[in-house]
Amino acid sequence: MKKYLVDDTEYYVEVEGSGPILLFAHGFPFDSRLFVPVAERLSSRFTCVVPDLRGFGKTKLGADGHNSTGLPRVKMGRFADDLAILAAILSCQRHNKDEKIFFCGLSMGGYISLAFARRRPERLAGLIFCDSNVTADSPEKAADRMEIAATIDALKIPGFVDNMIPNLLSPETLKSRPEVVSALREMMISQTPDAIAAGSRGMAKRSDSSDVLPEIEAPVLVLGGEHDKLSPPEALDGIAAKISNAKRATVPHAGHLPPLENPDAFARAVVEWYDATFAN
Ligand code: MLT
């Protein structure tokens, strides 16, 4: 992996391929491994930039990964600012400092993508919004996340992860793709308690982003797994309807994590949208 200094922390990033920059933001509690299978398939079309977000994978939380009382907490806007800095570094290296980028965010990465769209609309060539939603947490969900943040420790991580997995994958993946289940579990249990606490607090405090949708001028692909229980197809249809220049696609044989469950179809949907939207 390459390393890039982003304010107070060093970002670990997989960079592969050539062409326009396509920056990926993974969900929670994952890391760059979520998108590597897709990046491999898209590297002949895009410069795929796949970071471990602040606190996750190899990237350390840094001082800005904590709140004013020193507890781990990363706001969605902080992640978005990190990625804007990373994109700016890469664009400068390519001698194209005002380059617009493509941004692909899944679930928590989708929340981050909306923060990016709000803060840096001038840098956005296109957005791929995957398996995510635009509203804030309900009070109950936010309280649940704050409780997790306050109590998670290394011993509790396996139970926390095993509780989540049935909601993340499609019934078909759970039943007949043990290699996908074990790769996902390994990625999730390798995250630190501080990362889980930081992401949980950040998501619990995020605000509603519905107002951003009609403001997005860049073309958007709203993409999701056919069997996603957390962001079901009908909910993604509703989000796409609020964006002026959105296309909708569904990834078959996948739940909440199509980049792992069906990377071929995920990559194909991206290429088809790109060719239909940006071909001269
Ligand atoms: C994710 O996959 O990033 C999570 O499902 C997001 C969340 O907990 O809201």
XYZ file of C-alpha atoms and ligand atoms in Angstrom:
289
model
C 0.000 0.000 0.000
C 1.060 3.585 -0.534
C 1.161 6.094 2.316
C -0.031 9.711 2.163
C 0.175 12.260 4.962
C -3.344 13.649 5.450
C -3.241 16.335 8.148
C -2.460 14.508 11.379
C -2.463 10.914 10.142
C -0.877 8.772 7.463
C -3.449 7.275 5.104
C -2.730 3.768 3.742
C -4.095 3.504 0.230
C -4.220 0.925 -2.554
C -3.770 2.706 -5.880
C -4.098 0.777 -9.103
C -4.935 1.345 -12.733
C -5.050 4.341 -15.037
C -7.627 6.847 -16.217
C -9.871 9.174 -14.207
C -9.586 8.942 -10.398
C -12.230 6.739 -8.788
C -12.009 7.102 -5.015
C -13.661 4.473 -2.832
C -14.989 4.964 0.723
C -15.688 1.723 2.557
C -18.438 1.008 5.077
C -18.336 0.215 8.782
C -16.475 -1.641 10.251
C -14.463 -2.550 7.177
C -11.367 -1.321 5.368
C -9.946 -1.121 1.849
C -10.385 -4.890 1.418
C -14.101 -4.273 0.832
C -13.395 -2.632 -2.519
C -10.206 -4.341 -3.687
C -12.090 -6.997 -5.745
C -13.961 -4.212 -7.577
C -10.854 -2.052 -8.015
C -9.072 -4.989 -9.670
C -11.901 -5.252 -12.175
C -12.061 -1.503 -12.862
C -8.351 -0.776 -13.062
C -8.285 -0.841 -16.868
C -10.775 2.064 -16.876
C -9.997 4.104 -13.751
C -7.179 4.991 -11.396
C -8.759 3.201 -8.462
C -7.884 4.787 -5.104
C -8.886 2.550 -2.210
C -7.988 3.931 1.232
C -8.216 2.504 4.709
C -10.277 5.313 6.238
C -9.025 7.096 9.372
C -8.840 4.531 12.210
C -9.604 1.481 10.025
C -7.216 -1.055 8.512
C -3.680 0.282 8.719
C -4.599 3.994 8.990
C -4.312 5.400 12.501
C -7.062 7.515 14.094
C -4.839 10.544 14.682
C -5.672 13.434 16.991
C -8.632 14.476 14.824
C -10.098 11.005 15.311
C -11.036 12.015 18.850
C -13.564 14.408 20.322
C -12.779 17.275 22.690
C -12.732 14.947 25.703
C -10.326 12.538 24.006
C -12.822 9.782 23.121
C -12.494 8.131 19.689
C -14.888 9.847 17.265
C -14.648 10.585 13.553
C -17.281 12.829 12.020
C -18.445 12.056 8.487
C -17.205 15.519 7.489
C -13.707 14.713 8.795
C -13.597 11.570 6.628
C -14.812 13.659 3.669
C -12.130 16.296 4.301
C -9.479 13.563 4.520
C -10.564 12.213 1.157
C -10.606 15.684 -0.393
C -7.003 16.147 0.772
C -6.038 12.723 -0.570
C -7.679 13.504 -3.923
C -5.862 16.853 -4.045
C -2.482 15.174 -3.404
C -3.083 12.621 -6.148
C -4.320 15.249 -8.603
C -1.205 17.363 -7.977
C 0.994 14.318 -8.569
C -0.799 13.916 -11.901
C -0.120 17.614 -12.706
C -3.863 18.218 -12.882
C -4.632 20.034 -9.659
C -8.239 20.985 -10.448
C -9.102 17.472 -11.589
C -12.612 16.302 -10.745
C -12.914 12.827 -9.315
C -15.402 9.987 -9.231
C -16.429 9.033 -5.702
C -17.873 5.657 -4.759
C -19.124 5.243 -1.182
C -20.886 2.273 0.384
C -23.078 2.539 3.494
C -20.958 4.606 5.936
C -18.948 5.478 2.812
C -22.252 6.706 1.323
C -22.752 9.057 4.301
C -19.213 10.294 3.673
C -19.918 10.732 -0.047
C -22.819 13.092 0.768
C -20.578 15.079 3.123
C -18.075 15.282 0.250
C -20.815 16.387 -2.194
C -21.870 19.098 0.252
C -18.346 20.366 0.939
C -16.570 19.870 -2.391
C -19.164 19.915 -5.191
C -16.596 21.471 -7.536
C -14.372 18.372 -7.220
C -17.070 15.836 -8.062
C -17.196 14.413 -11.598
C -19.642 11.685 -10.621
C -20.935 9.850 -7.587
C -21.664 6.160 -7.056
C -23.885 5.931 -3.981
C -24.158 2.331 -2.765
C -26.238 0.508 -0.155
C -26.674 3.571 2.022
C -29.211 6.087 3.206
C -29.511 9.830 3.624
C -31.310 10.312 6.925
C -29.863 10.691 10.423
C -30.149 7.813 12.908
C -33.343 7.428 14.927
C -32.807 8.353 18.611
C -32.865 4.623 19.486
C -30.272 3.727 16.848
C -28.038 6.634 17.871
C -28.285 5.591 21.546
C -27.406 2.024 20.564
C -24.304 3.225 18.705
C -23.225 5.407 21.646
C -23.601 2.401 23.944
C -21.445 0.296 21.597
C -18.838 3.066 21.495
C -18.735 3.236 25.280
C -18.469 -0.506 25.867
C -16.620 -2.125 22.954
C -13.305 -3.806 23.740
C -11.138 -6.447 22.078
C -12.967 -9.339 23.747
C -16.364 -8.094 22.567
C -15.396 -7.641 18.905
C -16.045 -11.247 17.736
C -19.568 -11.198 19.231
C -20.233 -7.734 17.794
C -19.128 -8.927 14.350
C -21.039 -12.222 14.451
C -24.154 -10.299 15.363
C -23.795 -8.039 12.319
C -22.889 -10.548 9.611
C -26.372 -12.095 9.072
C -27.669 -8.610 8.210
C -24.804 -7.792 5.873
C -24.856 -10.682 3.415
C -27.630 -12.150 1.278
C -29.122 -15.498 2.381
C -27.484 -17.047 -0.691
C -24.019 -15.741 0.232
C -24.455 -16.840 3.858
C -25.470 -20.328 2.793
C -23.223 -21.144 -0.116
C -20.183 -18.792 -0.112
C -18.193 -19.674 3.043
C -15.072 -18.039 1.607
C -16.876 -14.674 1.361
C -18.251 -15.023 4.905
C -14.834 -15.841 6.348
C -13.028 -13.062 4.430
C -15.617 -10.571 5.682
C -15.355 -11.839 9.273
C -11.575 -11.668 9.192
C -11.666 -8.081 7.903
C -14.198 -7.033 10.566
C -12.538 -8.662 13.567
C -9.197 -7.113 12.611
C -10.560 -3.590 13.305
C -9.611 -2.043 16.648
C -12.072 -1.177 19.443
C -11.099 2.485 18.966
C -12.044 2.342 15.266
C -15.419 0.799 16.109
C -16.006 3.401 18.816
C -14.915 6.255 16.527
C -17.148 5.169 13.635
C -20.105 4.510 15.931
C -19.893 7.948 17.553
C -19.400 9.629 14.179
C -22.435 7.930 12.636
C -24.621 8.491 15.714
C -24.007 12.244 15.496
C -24.380 12.623 11.743
C -27.144 14.899 10.526
C -29.771 14.355 7.874
C -28.352 14.817 4.359
C -31.638 14.860 2.408
C -31.118 18.517 1.509
C -27.935 17.663 -0.419
C -29.671 15.382 -2.921
C -31.370 18.064 -5.081
C -28.163 20.133 -4.997
C -25.968 17.464 -6.584
C -25.193 18.491 -10.145
C -22.796 15.661 -11.003
C -24.241 12.464 -12.470
C -25.034 9.856 -9.820
C -25.393 6.088 -9.942
C -27.477 4.725 -7.070
C -26.398 1.120 -6.725
C -27.373 -1.584 -4.262
C -27.631 -5.285 -3.619
C -30.851 -7.027 -4.642
C -31.234 -8.493 -1.130
C -29.886 -5.619 0.971
C -31.922 -5.582 4.191
C -30.278 -2.429 5.570
C -30.793 -0.245 2.486
C -33.460 -2.082 0.495
C -34.000 -1.509 -3.249
C -37.218 0.516 -2.709
C -35.398 2.913 -0.387
C -32.638 3.397 -2.965
C -35.308 4.029 -5.652
C -36.650 6.845 -3.443
C -33.188 8.371 -3.041
C -32.499 8.232 -6.792
C -35.837 9.995 -7.456
C -34.645 13.029 -5.456
C -31.458 13.518 -7.502
C -31.770 15.350 -10.803
C -29.226 13.317 -12.746
C -29.387 9.844 -11.213
C -29.443 6.371 -12.704
C -30.388 3.317 -10.698
C -28.932 -0.192 -10.859
C -29.243 -3.313 -8.738
C -26.580 -5.939 -8.134
C -28.024 -9.468 -8.211
C -26.993 -12.219 -5.758
C -25.908 -9.658 -3.173
C -27.050 -8.183 0.137
C -25.516 -5.088 1.750
C -22.001 -5.778 0.432
C -22.132 -6.263 -3.353
C -18.417 -5.403 -3.850
C -17.587 -8.638 -1.992
C -20.620 -10.720 -2.912
C -20.751 -9.992 -6.641
C -17.803 -7.836 -7.730
C -18.267 -8.741 -11.427
C -21.799 -7.339 -11.547
C -20.828 -4.330 -9.397
C -17.955 -3.410 -11.719
C -20.133 -3.975 -14.798
C -22.817 -1.632 -13.456
C -20.202 1.087 -12.905
C -18.748 0.711 -16.418
C -22.191 0.665 -18.070
C -23.220 3.835 -16.197
C -19.931 5.539 -16.995
C -20.076 4.670 -20.695
C -23.728 5.703 -21.014
C -23.219 8.955 -19.092
C -19.771 10.188 -20.048
C -19.074 8.735 -23.512
C -18.609 11.507 -26.067
C -22.043 0.095 6.962
O -22.055 -0.928 6.262
O -21.227 1.012 6.770
C -23.019 0.199 8.109
O -24.102 -0.650 7.869
C -23.474 1.615 8.254
C -24.359 1.826 9.451
O -24.204 1.145 10.474
O -25.209 2.736 9.388
